[in-house]
Short mmCIF file of C-alpha atoms in Angstrom, two decimals:
data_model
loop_
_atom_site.label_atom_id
_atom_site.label_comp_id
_atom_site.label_asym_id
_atom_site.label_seq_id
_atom_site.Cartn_x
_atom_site.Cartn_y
_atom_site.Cartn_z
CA UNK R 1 -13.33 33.92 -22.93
CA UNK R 2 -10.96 34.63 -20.33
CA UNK R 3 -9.45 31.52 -18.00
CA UNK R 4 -11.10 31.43 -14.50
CA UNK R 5 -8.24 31.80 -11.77
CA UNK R 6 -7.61 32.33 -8.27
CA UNK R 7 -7.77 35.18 -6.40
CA UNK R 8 -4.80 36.41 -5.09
CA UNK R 9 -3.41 37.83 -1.73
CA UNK R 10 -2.35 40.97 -3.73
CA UNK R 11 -5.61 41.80 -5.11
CA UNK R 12 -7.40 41.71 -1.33
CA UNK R 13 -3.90 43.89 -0.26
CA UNK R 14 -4.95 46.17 -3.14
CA UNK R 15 -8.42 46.28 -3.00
CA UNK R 16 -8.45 47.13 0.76
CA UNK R 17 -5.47 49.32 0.76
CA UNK R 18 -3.91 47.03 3.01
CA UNK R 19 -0.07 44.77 3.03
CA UNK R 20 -0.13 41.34 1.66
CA UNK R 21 1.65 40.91 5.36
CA UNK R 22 -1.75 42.39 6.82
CA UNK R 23 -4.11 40.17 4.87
CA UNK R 24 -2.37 37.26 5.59
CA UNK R 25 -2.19 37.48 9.31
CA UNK R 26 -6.24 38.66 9.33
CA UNK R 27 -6.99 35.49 7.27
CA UNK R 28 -5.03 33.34 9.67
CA UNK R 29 -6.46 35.34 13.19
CA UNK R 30 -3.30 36.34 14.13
CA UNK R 31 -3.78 38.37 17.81
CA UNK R 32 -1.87 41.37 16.48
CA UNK R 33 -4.90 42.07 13.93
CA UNK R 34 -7.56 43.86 15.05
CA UNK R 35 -11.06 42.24 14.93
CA UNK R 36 -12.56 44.97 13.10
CA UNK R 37 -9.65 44.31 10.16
CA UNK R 38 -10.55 40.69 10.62
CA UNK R 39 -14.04 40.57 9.77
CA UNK R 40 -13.31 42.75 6.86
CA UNK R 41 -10.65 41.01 5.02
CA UNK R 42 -12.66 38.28 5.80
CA UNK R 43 -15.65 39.54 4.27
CA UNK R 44 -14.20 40.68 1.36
CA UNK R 45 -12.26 37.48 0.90
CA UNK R 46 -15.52 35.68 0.55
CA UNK R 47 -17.07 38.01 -1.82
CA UNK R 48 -14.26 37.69 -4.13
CA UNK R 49 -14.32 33.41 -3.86
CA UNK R 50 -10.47 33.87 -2.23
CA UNK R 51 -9.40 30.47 -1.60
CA UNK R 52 -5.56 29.76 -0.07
CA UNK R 53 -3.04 28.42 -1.73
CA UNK R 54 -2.15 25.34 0.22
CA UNK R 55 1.28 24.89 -1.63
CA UNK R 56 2.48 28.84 -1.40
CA UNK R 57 1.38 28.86 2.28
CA UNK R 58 3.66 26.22 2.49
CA UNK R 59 6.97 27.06 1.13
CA UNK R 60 6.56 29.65 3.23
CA UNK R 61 6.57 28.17 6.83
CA UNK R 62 8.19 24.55 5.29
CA UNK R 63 5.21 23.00 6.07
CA UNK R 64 2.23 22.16 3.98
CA UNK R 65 0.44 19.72 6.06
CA UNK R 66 -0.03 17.40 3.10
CA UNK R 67 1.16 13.54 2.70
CA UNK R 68 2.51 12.22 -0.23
CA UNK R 69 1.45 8.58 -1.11
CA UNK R 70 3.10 6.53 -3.87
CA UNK R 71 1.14 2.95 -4.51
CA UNK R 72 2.46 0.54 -7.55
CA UNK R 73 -1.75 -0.11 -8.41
CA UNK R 74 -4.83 2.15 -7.04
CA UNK R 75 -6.91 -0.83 -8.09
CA UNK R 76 -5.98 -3.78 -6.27
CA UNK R 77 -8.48 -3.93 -3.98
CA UNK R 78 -5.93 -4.61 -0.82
CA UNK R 79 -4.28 -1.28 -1.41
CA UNK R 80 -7.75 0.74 -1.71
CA UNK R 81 -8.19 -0.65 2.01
CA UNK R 82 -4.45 0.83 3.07
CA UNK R 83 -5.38 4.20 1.16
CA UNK R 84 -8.90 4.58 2.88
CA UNK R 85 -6.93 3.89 6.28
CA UNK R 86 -4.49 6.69 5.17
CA UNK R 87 -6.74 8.98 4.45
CA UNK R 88 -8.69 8.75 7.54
CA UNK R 89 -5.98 8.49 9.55
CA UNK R 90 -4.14 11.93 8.39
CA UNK R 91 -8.03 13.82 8.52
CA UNK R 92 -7.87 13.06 11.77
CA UNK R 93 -4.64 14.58 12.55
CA UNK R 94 -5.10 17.21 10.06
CA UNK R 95 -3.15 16.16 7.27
CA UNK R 96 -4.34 15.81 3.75
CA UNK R 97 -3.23 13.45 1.27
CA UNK R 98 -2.03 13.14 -1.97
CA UNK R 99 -2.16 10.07 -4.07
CA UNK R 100 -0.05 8.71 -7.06
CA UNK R 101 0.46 5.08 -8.63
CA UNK R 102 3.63 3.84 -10.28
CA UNK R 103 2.03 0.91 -12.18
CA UNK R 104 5.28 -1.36 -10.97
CA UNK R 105 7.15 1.22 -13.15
CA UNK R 106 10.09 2.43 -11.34
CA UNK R 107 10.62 5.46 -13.60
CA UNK R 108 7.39 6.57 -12.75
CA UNK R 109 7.78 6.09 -9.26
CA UNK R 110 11.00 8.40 -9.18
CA UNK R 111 9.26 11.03 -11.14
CA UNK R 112 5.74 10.76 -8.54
CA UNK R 113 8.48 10.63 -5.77
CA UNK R 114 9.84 14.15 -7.45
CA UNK R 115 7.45 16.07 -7.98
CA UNK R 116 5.56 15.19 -4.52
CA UNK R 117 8.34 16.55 -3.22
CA UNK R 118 8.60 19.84 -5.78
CA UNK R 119 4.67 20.19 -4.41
CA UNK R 120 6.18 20.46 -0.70
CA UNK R 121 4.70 17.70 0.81
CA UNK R 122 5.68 17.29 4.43
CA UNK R 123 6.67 13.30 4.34
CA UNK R 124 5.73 10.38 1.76
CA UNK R 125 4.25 7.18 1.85
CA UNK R 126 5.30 4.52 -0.35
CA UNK R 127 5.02 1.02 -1.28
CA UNK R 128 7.61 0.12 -4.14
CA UNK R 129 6.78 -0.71 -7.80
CA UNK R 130 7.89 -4.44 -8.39
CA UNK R 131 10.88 -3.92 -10.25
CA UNK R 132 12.68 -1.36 -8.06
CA UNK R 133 16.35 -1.83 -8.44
CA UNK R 134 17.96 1.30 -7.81
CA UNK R 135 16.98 3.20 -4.75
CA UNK R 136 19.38 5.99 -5.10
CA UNK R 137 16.73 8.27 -5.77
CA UNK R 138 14.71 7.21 -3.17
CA UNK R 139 17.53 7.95 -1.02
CA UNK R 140 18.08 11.77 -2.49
CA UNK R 141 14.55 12.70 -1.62
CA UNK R 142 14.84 10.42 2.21
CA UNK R 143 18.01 13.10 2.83
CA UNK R 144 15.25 15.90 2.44
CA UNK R 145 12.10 14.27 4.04
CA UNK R 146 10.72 11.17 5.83
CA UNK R 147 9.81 8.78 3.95
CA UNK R 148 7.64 5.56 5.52
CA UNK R 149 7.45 2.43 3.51
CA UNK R 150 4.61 -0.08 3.88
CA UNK R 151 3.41 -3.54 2.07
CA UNK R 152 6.47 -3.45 -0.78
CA UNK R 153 9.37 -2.67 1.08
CA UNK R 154 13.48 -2.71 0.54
CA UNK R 155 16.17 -3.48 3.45
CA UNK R 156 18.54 -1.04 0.79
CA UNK R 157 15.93 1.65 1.99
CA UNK R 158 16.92 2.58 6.24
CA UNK R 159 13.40 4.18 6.80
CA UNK R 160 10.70 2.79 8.86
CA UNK R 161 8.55 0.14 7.33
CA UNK R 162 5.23 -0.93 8.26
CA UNK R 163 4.49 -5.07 7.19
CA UNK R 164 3.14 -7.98 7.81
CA UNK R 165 5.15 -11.27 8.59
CA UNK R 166 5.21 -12.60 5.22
CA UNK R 167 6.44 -15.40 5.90
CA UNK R 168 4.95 -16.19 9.00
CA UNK R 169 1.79 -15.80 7.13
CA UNK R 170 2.58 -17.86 4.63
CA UNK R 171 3.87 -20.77 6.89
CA UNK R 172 0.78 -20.63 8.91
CA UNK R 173 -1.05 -21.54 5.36
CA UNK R 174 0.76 -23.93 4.33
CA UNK R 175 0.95 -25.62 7.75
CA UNK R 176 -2.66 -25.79 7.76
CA UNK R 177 -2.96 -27.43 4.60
CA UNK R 178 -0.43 -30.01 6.04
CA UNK R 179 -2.68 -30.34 8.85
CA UNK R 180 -5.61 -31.44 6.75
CA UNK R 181 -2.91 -34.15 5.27
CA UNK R 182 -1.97 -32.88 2.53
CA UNK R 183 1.53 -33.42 1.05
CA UNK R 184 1.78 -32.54 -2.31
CA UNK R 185 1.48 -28.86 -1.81
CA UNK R 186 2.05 -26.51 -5.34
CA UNK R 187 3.10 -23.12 -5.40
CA UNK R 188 1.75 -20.25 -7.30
CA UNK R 189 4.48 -17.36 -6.47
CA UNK R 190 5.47 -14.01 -8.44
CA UNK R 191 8.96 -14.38 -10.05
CA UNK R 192 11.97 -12.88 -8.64
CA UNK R 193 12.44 -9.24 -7.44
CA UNK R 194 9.23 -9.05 -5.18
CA UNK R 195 9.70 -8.90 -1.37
CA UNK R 196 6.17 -10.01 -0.41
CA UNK R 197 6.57 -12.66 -2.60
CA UNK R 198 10.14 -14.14 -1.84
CA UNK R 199 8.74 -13.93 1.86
CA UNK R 200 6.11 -16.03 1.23
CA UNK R 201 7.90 -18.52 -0.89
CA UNK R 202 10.31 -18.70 2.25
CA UNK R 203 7.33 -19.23 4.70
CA UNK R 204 5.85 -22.12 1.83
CA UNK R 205 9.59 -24.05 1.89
CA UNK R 206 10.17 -23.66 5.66
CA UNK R 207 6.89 -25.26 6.16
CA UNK R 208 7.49 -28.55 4.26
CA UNK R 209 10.92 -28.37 5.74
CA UNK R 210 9.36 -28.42 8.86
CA UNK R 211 7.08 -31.26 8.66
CA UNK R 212 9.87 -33.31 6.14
CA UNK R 213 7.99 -33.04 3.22
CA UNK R 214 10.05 -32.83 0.10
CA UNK R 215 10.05 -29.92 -2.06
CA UNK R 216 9.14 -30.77 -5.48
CA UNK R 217 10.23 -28.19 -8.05
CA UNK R 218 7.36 -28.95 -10.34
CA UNK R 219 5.09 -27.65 -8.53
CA UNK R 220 6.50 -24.39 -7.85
CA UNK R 221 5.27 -22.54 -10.17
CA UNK R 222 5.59 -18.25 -10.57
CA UNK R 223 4.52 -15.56 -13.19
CA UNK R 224 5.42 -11.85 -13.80
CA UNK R 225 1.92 -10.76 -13.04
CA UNK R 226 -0.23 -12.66 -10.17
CA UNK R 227 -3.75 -12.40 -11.81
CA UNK R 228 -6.74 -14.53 -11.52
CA UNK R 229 -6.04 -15.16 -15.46
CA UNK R 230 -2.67 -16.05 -14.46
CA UNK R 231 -3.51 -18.19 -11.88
CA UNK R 232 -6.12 -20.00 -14.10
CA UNK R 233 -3.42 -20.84 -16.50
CA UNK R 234 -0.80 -22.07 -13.64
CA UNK R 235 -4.05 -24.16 -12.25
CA UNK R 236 -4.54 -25.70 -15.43
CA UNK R 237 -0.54 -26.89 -15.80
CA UNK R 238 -1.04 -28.20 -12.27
CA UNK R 239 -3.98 -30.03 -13.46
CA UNK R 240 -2.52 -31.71 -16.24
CA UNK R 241 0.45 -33.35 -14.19
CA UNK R 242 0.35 -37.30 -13.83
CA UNK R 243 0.42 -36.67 -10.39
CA UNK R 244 -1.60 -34.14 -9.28
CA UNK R 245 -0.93 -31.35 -6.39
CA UNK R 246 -3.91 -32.36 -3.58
CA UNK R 247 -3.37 -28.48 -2.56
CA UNK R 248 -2.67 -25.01 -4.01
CA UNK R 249 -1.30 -22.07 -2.24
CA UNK R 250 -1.72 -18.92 -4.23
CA UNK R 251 0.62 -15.76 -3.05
CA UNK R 252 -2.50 -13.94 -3.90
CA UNK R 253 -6.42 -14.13 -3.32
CA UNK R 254 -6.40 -13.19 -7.47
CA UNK R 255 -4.27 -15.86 -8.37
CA UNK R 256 -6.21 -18.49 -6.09
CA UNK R 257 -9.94 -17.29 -7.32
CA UNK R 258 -7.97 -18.04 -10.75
CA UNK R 259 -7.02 -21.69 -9.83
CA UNK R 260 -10.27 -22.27 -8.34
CA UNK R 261 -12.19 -21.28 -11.81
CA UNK R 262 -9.85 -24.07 -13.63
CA UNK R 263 -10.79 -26.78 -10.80
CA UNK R 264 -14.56 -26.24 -11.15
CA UNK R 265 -14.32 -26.24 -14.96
CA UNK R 266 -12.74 -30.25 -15.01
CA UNK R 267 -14.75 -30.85 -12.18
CA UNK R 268 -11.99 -31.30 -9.59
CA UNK R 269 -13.64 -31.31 -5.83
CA UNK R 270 -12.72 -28.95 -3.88
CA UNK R 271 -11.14 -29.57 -1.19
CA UNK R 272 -11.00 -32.97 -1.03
CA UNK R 273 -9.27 -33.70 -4.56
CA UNK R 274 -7.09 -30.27 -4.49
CA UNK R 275 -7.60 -27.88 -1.24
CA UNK R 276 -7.02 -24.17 -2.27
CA UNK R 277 -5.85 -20.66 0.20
CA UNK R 278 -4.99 -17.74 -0.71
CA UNK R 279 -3.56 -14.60 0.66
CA UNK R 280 -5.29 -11.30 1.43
CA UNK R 281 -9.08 -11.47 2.28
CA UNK R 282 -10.24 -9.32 -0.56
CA UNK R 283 -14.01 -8.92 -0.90
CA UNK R 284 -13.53 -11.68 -3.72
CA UNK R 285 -12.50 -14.12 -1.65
CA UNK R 286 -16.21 -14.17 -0.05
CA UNK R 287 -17.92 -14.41 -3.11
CA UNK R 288 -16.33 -17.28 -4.92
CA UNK R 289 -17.72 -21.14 -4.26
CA UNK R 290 -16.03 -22.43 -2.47
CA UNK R 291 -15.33 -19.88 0.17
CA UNK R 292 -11.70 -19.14 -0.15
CA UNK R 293 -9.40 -19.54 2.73
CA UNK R 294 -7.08 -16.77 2.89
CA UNK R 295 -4.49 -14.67 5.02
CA UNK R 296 -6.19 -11.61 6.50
CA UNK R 297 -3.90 -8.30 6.06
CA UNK R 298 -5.65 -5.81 8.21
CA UNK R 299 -4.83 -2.94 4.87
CA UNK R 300 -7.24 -0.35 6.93
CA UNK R 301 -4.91 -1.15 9.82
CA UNK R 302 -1.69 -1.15 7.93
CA UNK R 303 -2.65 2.49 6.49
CA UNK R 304 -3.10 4.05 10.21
CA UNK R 305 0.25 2.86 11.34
CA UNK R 306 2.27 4.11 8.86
CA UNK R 307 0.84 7.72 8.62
CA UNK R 308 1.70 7.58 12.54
CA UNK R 309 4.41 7.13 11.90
CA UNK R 310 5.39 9.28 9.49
CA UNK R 311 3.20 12.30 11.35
CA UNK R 312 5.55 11.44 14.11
CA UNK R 313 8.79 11.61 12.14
CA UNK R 314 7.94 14.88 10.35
CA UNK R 315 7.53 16.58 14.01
CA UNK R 316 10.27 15.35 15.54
CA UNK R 317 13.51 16.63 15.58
CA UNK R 318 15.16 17.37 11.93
CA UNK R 319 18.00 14.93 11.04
CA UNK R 320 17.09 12.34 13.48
CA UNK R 321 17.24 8.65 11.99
CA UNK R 322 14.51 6.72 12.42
CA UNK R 323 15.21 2.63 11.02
CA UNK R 324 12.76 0.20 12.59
CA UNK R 325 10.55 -2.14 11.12
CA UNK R 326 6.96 -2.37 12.30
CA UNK R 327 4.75 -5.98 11.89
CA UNK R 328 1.37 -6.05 11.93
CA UNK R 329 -0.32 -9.32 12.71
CA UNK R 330 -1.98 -11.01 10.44
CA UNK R 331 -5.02 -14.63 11.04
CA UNK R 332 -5.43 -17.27 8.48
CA UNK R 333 -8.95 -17.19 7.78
CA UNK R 334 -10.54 -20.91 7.64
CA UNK R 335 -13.23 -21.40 4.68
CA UNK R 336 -14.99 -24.17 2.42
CA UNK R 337 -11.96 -24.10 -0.09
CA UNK R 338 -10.06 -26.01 2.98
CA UNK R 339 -12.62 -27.13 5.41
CA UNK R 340 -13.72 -30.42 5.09
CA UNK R 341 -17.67 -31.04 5.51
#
């Protein structure tokens, strides 16, 4: 059985007695081709299933109309609300979009960065994998096309970069758990080499700075990978201490959901033996009991930004340098897991 392909440019040229040069200009209505030629290469280009290559066209003219986007996880649920912002965002400027993950592998995310770039995408989107070290090849491909970094970003990387005040964000938690008097506040971070998380560990330490409450080291506690199972088993060390944290500030909604499970299961009351927050508003943080309070990242809005951004970089002027960092605000949202009846 012979493999199905494409039909080709060539065989309309040949079939119709016509140049490739012809074809292409009736398929794309250029004014110097007749109407008459039009509607036939048309026709005939729908009786033979003739569908354009997207890539080819745009080697040609240097411009493909297509995104690149680079994410460490598809799955976690706050990046599926940046991606459905990207998409919609580049439809409605007539861009499509093409999406990879890394899985926090940096290798990976050199070769995804690659061969986006071999495919002739116009500009990339990109939030790093967790243990990016080296950004020289990030830099290669930034000397070729724009790139636009958002959520898991690098000051070693001078392209624009679309976040949210981590730290802010993470202060305005922590200050409201102060608020509700608590003072022995734990920690459950990501360990070292992760921006969003070294921003909110800042945010955590400035707050008890703030308010003179004194950092105790045993109850900062981090992990390679912020899961809900993770979190569980940080929760449970927590737990055990002869003096207990009275609140729990997860880096992520996962990782709070997690320390929540192992507060219900010794019977811990929540919040007025250990208050909880997290950080990100997933759909998750809804359906636990209690409530979870949590930092809202607008992802959808996140997503928008930086493909206008990028749009905006790709048709400016070639070999301008664009550096600027753009925050997006984020709102601590208030529920059971901190509210007092």
């Amino acid at each position: 059985m012979s493999k199905k392909r494409n039909t080709t440019l060539k065989e309309l040229s040949k079939e119709l007695s016509l140049s490739i040069s012809t074809i292409s200009r009736a398929l794309n209505d250029h004014p110097d081709i007749s109407l008459a030629t039009k509607e036939k290469v048309k026709k005939l280009a729908k009786q033979m299933n003739y569908v354009p290559n997207l890539f080819a066209r745009g080697f040609r003219s240097r411009e493909t109309h297509i995104l690149g986007v680079i994410v460490p996880n598809i799955s976690h649920l706050f990046t599926s609300t940046i991606i459905k912002g990207i998409i919609e965002e580049a439809e409605l400027r007539g861009y499509r979009v093409i999406i990879s993950e890394s899985n926090n592998d940096d290798t990976k995310q050199t070769e995804m960065l690659n061969t986006m770039t071999q495919f002739g995408v116009d500009g990339v989107l990109m939030s790093l994998a967790r243990k990016t070290k080296d950004v020289e090849e990030v830099l290669k491909v930034l000397n070729r096309i724009p790139i636009v970094l958002f959520d898991k970003v690098s000051s070693k990387i001078p392209c624009t970069q679309v976040v949210i005040n981590e730290e802010e964000a993470a202060f305005n938690a922590v200050e409201h758990l102060i608020e509700l008097g608590k003072k022995r506040i734990a920690i459950i971070k990501e360990t070292e080499n992760s921006y969003n998380s070294e921003k909110r560990f800042a945010g955590y330490l400035r707050a008890l700075n703030q308010y003179k409450i004194p950092v105790r080291n045993k109850l900062i506690l981090s992990t390679e990978d912020i899961s809900l199972g993770n979190g569980r088993r940080l929760a449970n060390i927590l737990i055990s201490m002869k003096k207990r944290p009275d609140a729990i500030f997860a880096i992520t909604d996962n990782a709070a959901i997690g320390a929540i499970k192992a507060l219900h299961k010794f019977k811990i009351k929540i919040p007025d033996e250990i208050a909880v927050v997290g950080f990100s508003n997933s759909i998750n943080s809804t359906i636990i009991s209690p409530a979870l309070t949590t930092v809202d990242q607008p992802g959808d809005k996140i997503g928008r930004t930086a493909v206008r951004f990028l749009i905006q970089e790709i048709e400016s002027q070639p070999n301008e340098v664009h550096t600027k960092t753009v925050e997006i605000k984020t709102s601590l949202i208030v529920r059971d897991s901190s509210l007092k009846a």
